[in-house]
Amino acid sequence: MKVNEKQSVVSETEDMAYGQTPWACAQMRKRLDSETMMMLRASLFEPLNKADSWPSLREMLRGKGFDMTPRAGRLRLVDLQSRVEICTFGLLGHPRVELEKRFGGHPQMH
């Protein structure tokens, strides 16, 4: 392992120890850039399209390091570790209203 690679691994480990994740910067921006949104949509394609209920969606999201929370009438994607709100599900192409029709009712957030 080269010195730069070793420093990178140590830095990533230290960041995770302090609750930093790749999504922690989302709290400082009003909106993610288009490349980041594309990567996020691709990463969440399976959970958002294959889940058949609120509990299954939440379980699949948690498996990828995310959670969901309703706030101000919108359903928001949240980083599981830092609890940073990343974006709304509408920005991911799956507005809350669409998900409520698909799964029935509102998400249970217990």
GROMACS .gro file of C-alpha atoms in nm:
model
  110
    1MET     CA    1   0.000   0.000   0.000
    2LYS     CA    2   0.136   0.342  -0.095
    3VAL     CA    3   0.156   0.626   0.155
    4ASN     CA    4  -0.123   0.822  -0.020
    5GLU     CA    5  -0.352   0.517  -0.019
    6LYS     CA    6  -0.275   0.458   0.348
    7GLN     CA    7  -0.350   0.821   0.435
    8SER     CA    8  -0.675   0.801   0.240
    9VAL     CA    9  -0.786   0.488   0.428
   10VAL     CA   10  -0.697   0.647   0.763
   11SER     CA   11  -0.879   0.967   0.667
   12GLU     CA   12  -1.192   0.776   0.562
   13THR     CA   13  -1.184   0.575   0.885
   14GLU     CA   14  -1.145   0.890   1.094
   15ASP     CA   15  -1.432   1.058   0.906
   16MET     CA   16  -1.662   0.761   0.973
   17ALA     CA   17  -1.562   0.760   1.340
   18TYR     CA   18  -1.684   1.118   1.369
   19GLY     CA   19  -2.011   1.051   1.190
   20GLN     CA   20  -1.897   1.184   0.853
   21THR     CA   21  -2.036   1.016   0.546
   22PRO     CA   22  -2.027   1.112   0.179
   23TRP     CA   23  -2.369   1.272   0.232
   24ALA     CA   24  -2.276   1.493   0.527
   25CYS     CA   25  -2.210   1.783   0.289
   26ALA     CA   26  -2.574   1.774   0.175
   27GLN     CA   27  -2.676   1.978   0.478
   28MET     CA   28  -2.466   2.270   0.353
   29ARG     CA   29  -2.618   2.278   0.004
   30LYS     CA   30  -2.966   2.360  -0.108
   31ARG     CA   31  -2.947   2.093  -0.377
   32LEU     CA   32  -2.706   1.821  -0.484
   33ASP     CA   33  -2.526   1.859  -0.816
   34SER     CA   34  -2.658   1.664  -1.115
   35GLU     CA   35  -2.381   1.401  -1.112
   36THR     CA   36  -2.438   1.324  -0.745
   37MET     CA   37  -2.815   1.302  -0.800
   38MET     CA   38  -2.758   1.058  -1.088
   39MET     CA   39  -2.539   0.837  -0.870
   40LEU     CA   40  -2.791   0.853  -0.587
   41ARG     CA   41  -3.082   0.764  -0.818
   42ALA     CA   42  -2.885   0.472  -0.962
   43SER     CA   43  -2.793   0.348  -0.614
   44LEU     CA   44  -3.155   0.366  -0.497
   45PHE     CA   45  -3.318   0.234  -0.816
   46GLU     CA   46  -3.380  -0.113  -0.675
   47PRO     CA   47  -3.533  -0.012  -0.341
   48LEU     CA   48  -3.752   0.255  -0.498
   49ASN     CA   49  -3.879   0.028  -0.774
   50LYS     CA   50  -3.895  -0.314  -0.606
   51ALA     CA   51  -4.029  -0.233  -0.259
   52ASP     CA   52  -4.391  -0.342  -0.216
   53SER     CA   53  -4.471  -0.169   0.116
   54TRP     CA   54  -4.348   0.106   0.344
   55PRO     CA   55  -4.167  -0.143   0.571
   56SER     CA   56  -3.992  -0.311   0.276
   57LEU     CA   57  -3.888   0.028   0.132
   58ARG     CA   58  -3.746   0.136   0.467
   59GLU     CA   59  -3.561  -0.195   0.511
   60MET     CA   60  -3.410  -0.175   0.163
   61LEU     CA   61  -3.308   0.189   0.214
   62ARG     CA   62  -3.146   0.105   0.547
   63GLY     CA   63  -2.950  -0.171   0.375
   64LYS     CA   64  -2.797   0.100   0.159
   65GLY     CA   65  -2.727   0.337   0.449
   66PHE     CA   66  -3.033   0.559   0.419
   67ASP     CA   67  -3.365   0.619   0.591
   68MET     CA   68  -3.670   0.831   0.526
   69THR     CA   69  -3.850   1.093   0.728
   70PRO     CA   70  -4.160   1.304   0.659
   71ARG     CA   71  -4.119   1.679   0.712
   72ALA     CA   72  -4.312   1.981   0.589
   73GLY     CA   73  -4.543   1.764   0.377
   74ARG     CA   74  -4.259   1.592   0.195
   75LEU     CA   75  -4.084   1.261   0.236
   76ARG     CA   76  -3.710   1.315   0.275
   77LEU     CA   77  -3.415   1.082   0.220
   78VAL     CA   78  -3.185   1.083   0.524
   79ASP     CA   79  -2.831   0.955   0.570
   80LEU     CA   80  -2.866   0.679   0.828
   81GLN     CA   81  -2.544   0.756   1.014
   82SER     CA   82  -2.530   1.137   1.021
   83ARG     CA   83  -2.911   1.192   1.000
   84VAL     CA   84  -2.847   1.460   0.735
   85GLU     CA   85  -3.148   1.520   0.511
   86ILE     CA   86  -3.016   1.468   0.159
   87CYS     CA   87  -3.314   1.544  -0.064
   88THR     CA   88  -3.684   1.478  -0.111
   89PHE     CA   89  -3.813   1.162  -0.272
   90GLY     CA   90  -3.968   1.389  -0.536
   91LEU     CA   91  -3.617   1.485  -0.651
   92LEU     CA   92  -3.542   1.114  -0.678
   93GLY     CA   93  -3.839   1.079  -0.914
   94HIS     CA   94  -4.072   0.924  -0.655
   95PRO     CA   95  -4.289   1.192  -0.491
   96ARG     CA   96  -4.456   1.112  -0.159
   97VAL     CA   97  -4.802   1.116  -0.321
   98GLU     CA   98  -4.694   0.849  -0.572
   99LEU     CA   99  -4.550   0.630  -0.296
  100GLU     CA  100  -4.865   0.674  -0.082
  101LYS     CA  101  -5.081   0.557  -0.375
  102ARG     CA  102  -4.849   0.263  -0.436
  103PHE     CA  103  -4.813   0.148  -0.073
  104GLY     CA  104  -5.135   0.289   0.073
  105GLY     CA  105  -5.148   0.547   0.348
  106HIS     CA  106  -4.860   0.726   0.512
  107PRO     CA  107  -4.524   0.577   0.611
  108GLN     CA  108  -4.504   0.452   0.969
  109MET     CA  109  -4.190   0.600   1.122
  110HIS     CA  110  -4.135   0.387   1.433
   0.00000   0.00000   0.00000
